[in-house]
PDB file of C-alpha atoms in Angstrom:
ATOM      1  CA  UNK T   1       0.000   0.000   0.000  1.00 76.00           C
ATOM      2  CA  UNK T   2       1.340   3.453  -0.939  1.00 84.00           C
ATOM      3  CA  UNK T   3       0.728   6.483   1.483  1.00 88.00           C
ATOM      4  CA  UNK T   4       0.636   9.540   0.365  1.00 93.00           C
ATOM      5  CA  UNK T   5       2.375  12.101   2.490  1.00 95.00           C
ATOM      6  CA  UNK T   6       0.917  15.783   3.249  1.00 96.00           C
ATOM      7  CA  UNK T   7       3.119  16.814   6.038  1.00 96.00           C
ATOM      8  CA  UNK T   8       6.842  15.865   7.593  1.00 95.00           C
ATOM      9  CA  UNK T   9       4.204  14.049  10.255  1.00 95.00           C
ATOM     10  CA  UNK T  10       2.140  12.238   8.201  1.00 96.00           C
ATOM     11  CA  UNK T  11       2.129   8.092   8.974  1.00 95.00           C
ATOM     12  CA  UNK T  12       3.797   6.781   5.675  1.00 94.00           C
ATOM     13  CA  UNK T  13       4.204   3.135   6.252  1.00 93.00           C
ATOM     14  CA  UNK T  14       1.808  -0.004   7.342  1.00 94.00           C
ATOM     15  CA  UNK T  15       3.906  -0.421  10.396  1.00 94.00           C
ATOM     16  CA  UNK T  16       3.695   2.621  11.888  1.00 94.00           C
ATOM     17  CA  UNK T  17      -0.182   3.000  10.641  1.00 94.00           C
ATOM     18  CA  UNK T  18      -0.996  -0.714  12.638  1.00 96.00           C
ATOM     19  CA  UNK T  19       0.946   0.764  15.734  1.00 96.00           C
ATOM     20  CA  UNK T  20      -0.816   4.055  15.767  1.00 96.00           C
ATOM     21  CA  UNK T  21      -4.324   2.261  15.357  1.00 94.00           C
ATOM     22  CA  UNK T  22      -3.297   0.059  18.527  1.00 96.00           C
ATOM     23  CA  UNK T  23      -2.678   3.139  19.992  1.00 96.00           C
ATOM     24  CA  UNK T  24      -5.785   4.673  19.314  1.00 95.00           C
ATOM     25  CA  UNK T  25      -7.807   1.579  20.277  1.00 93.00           C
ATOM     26  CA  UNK T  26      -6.329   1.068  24.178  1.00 95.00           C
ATOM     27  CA  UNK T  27      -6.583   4.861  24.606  1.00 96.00           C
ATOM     28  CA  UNK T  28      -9.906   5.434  23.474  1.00 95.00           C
ATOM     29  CA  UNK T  29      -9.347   8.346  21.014  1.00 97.00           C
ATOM     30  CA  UNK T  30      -6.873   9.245  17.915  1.00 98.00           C
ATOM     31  CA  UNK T  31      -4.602  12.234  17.409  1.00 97.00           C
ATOM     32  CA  UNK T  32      -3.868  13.831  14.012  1.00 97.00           C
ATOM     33  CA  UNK T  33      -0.788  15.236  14.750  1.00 96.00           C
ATOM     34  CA  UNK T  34      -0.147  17.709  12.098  1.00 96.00           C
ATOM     35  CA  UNK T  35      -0.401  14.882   9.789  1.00 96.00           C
ATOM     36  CA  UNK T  36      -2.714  16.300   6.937  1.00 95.00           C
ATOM     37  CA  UNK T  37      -2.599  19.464   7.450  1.00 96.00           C
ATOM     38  CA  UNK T  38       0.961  21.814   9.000  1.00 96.00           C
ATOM     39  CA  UNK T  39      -0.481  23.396  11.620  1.00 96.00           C
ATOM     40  CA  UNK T  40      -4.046  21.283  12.421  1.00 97.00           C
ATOM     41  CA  UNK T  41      -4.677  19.645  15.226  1.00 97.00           C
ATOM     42  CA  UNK T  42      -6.894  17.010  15.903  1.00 98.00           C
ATOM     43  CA  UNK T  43      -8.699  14.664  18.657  1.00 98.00           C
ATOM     44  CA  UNK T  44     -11.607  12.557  17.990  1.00 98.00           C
ATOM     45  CA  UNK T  45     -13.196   9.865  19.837  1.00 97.00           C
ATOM     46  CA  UNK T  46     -16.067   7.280  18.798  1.00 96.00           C
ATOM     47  CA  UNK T  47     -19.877   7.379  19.210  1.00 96.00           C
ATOM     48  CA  UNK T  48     -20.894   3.899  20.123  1.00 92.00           C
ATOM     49  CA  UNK T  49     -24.332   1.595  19.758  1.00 91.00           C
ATOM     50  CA  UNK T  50     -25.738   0.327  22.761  1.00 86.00           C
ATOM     51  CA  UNK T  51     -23.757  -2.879  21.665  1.00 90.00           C
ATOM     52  CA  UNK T  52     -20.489  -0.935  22.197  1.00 89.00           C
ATOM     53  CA  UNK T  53     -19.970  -0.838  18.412  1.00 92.00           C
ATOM     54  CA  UNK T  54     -18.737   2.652  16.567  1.00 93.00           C
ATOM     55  CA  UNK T  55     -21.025   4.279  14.466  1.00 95.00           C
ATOM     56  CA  UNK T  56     -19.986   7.454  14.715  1.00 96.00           C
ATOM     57  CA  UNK T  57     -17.413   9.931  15.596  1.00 96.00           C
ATOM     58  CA  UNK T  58     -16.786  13.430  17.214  1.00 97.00           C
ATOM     59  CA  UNK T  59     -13.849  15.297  16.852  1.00 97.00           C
ATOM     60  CA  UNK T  60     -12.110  19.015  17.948  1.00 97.00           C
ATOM     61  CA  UNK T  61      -9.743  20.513  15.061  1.00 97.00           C
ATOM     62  CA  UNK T  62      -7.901  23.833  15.162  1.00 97.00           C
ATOM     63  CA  UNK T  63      -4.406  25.424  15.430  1.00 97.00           C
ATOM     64  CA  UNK T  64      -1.982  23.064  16.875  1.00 96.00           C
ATOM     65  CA  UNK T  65      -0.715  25.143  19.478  1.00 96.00           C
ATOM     66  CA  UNK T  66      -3.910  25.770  21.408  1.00 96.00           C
ATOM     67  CA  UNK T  67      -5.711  22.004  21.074  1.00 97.00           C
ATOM     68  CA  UNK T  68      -2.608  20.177  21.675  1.00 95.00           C
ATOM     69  CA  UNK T  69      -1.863  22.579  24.583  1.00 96.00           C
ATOM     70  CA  UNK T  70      -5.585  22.144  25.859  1.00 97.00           C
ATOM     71  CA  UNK T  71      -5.655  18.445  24.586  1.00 97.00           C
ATOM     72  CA  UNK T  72      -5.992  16.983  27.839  1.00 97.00           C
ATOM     73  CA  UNK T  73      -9.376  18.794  28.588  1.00 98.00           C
ATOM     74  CA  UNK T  74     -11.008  18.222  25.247  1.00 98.00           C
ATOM     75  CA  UNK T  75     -10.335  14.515  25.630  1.00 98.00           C
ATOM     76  CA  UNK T  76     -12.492  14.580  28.676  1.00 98.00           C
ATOM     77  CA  UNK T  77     -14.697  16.809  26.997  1.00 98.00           C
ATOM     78  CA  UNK T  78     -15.191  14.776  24.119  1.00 98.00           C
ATOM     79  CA  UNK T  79     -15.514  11.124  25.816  1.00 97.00           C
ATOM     80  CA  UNK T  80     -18.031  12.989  27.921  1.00 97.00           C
ATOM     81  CA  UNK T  81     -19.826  14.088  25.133  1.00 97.00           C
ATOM     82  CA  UNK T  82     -19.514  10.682  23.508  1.00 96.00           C
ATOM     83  CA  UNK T  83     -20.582   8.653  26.386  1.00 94.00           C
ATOM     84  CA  UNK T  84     -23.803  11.462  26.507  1.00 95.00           C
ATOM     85  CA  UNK T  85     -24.844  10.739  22.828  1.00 94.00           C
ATOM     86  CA  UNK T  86     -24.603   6.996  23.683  1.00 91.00           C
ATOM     87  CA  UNK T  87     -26.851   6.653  26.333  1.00 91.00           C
ATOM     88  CA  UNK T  88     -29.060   9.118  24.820  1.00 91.00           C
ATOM     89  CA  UNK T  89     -28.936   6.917  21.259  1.00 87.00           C
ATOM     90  CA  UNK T  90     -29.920   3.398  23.488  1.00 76.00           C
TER      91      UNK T  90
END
């Protein structure tokens, strides 16, 4: 598989993409890291089914410097708001 890269960040081999998507499945939500986009930030976590399975997701983009300084509050913000939109989906 060929990646196509858009920034010096940007995952560009299967390796790196299968340990990142570990990553984002023990922690409960992914990072985009600059990876698209020089300068864009990004956190998103899943909306899940009342059978735990993703059918959605929410996410928080903006200027790198303030979400990844602020990251650790819009995590909780988001899972909050994730968890919310589950129960209110059951």
């Amino acid at each position: 598989m060929e990646y196509q890269i858009f920034t010096p960040t940007t995952i560009t081999d299967e390796t790196a993409m299968r340990q990142e998507l570990a990553k984002i499945c023990r922690q409960g939500y992914a990072i985009d890291n600059c990876e698209h986009e020089d300068w864009i930030f990004c956190i998103a976590v899943p909306i899940l089914d009342a059978k735990g399975k993703c059918i959605a997701g929410i996410s928080i983009s903006g200027a790198e410097v303030y979400i990844k300084e602020n990251s650790e509050r819009f995590i909780k913000l988001l899972t909050a708001a994730s968890r919310q939109i589950t129960v209110n989906l059951a």
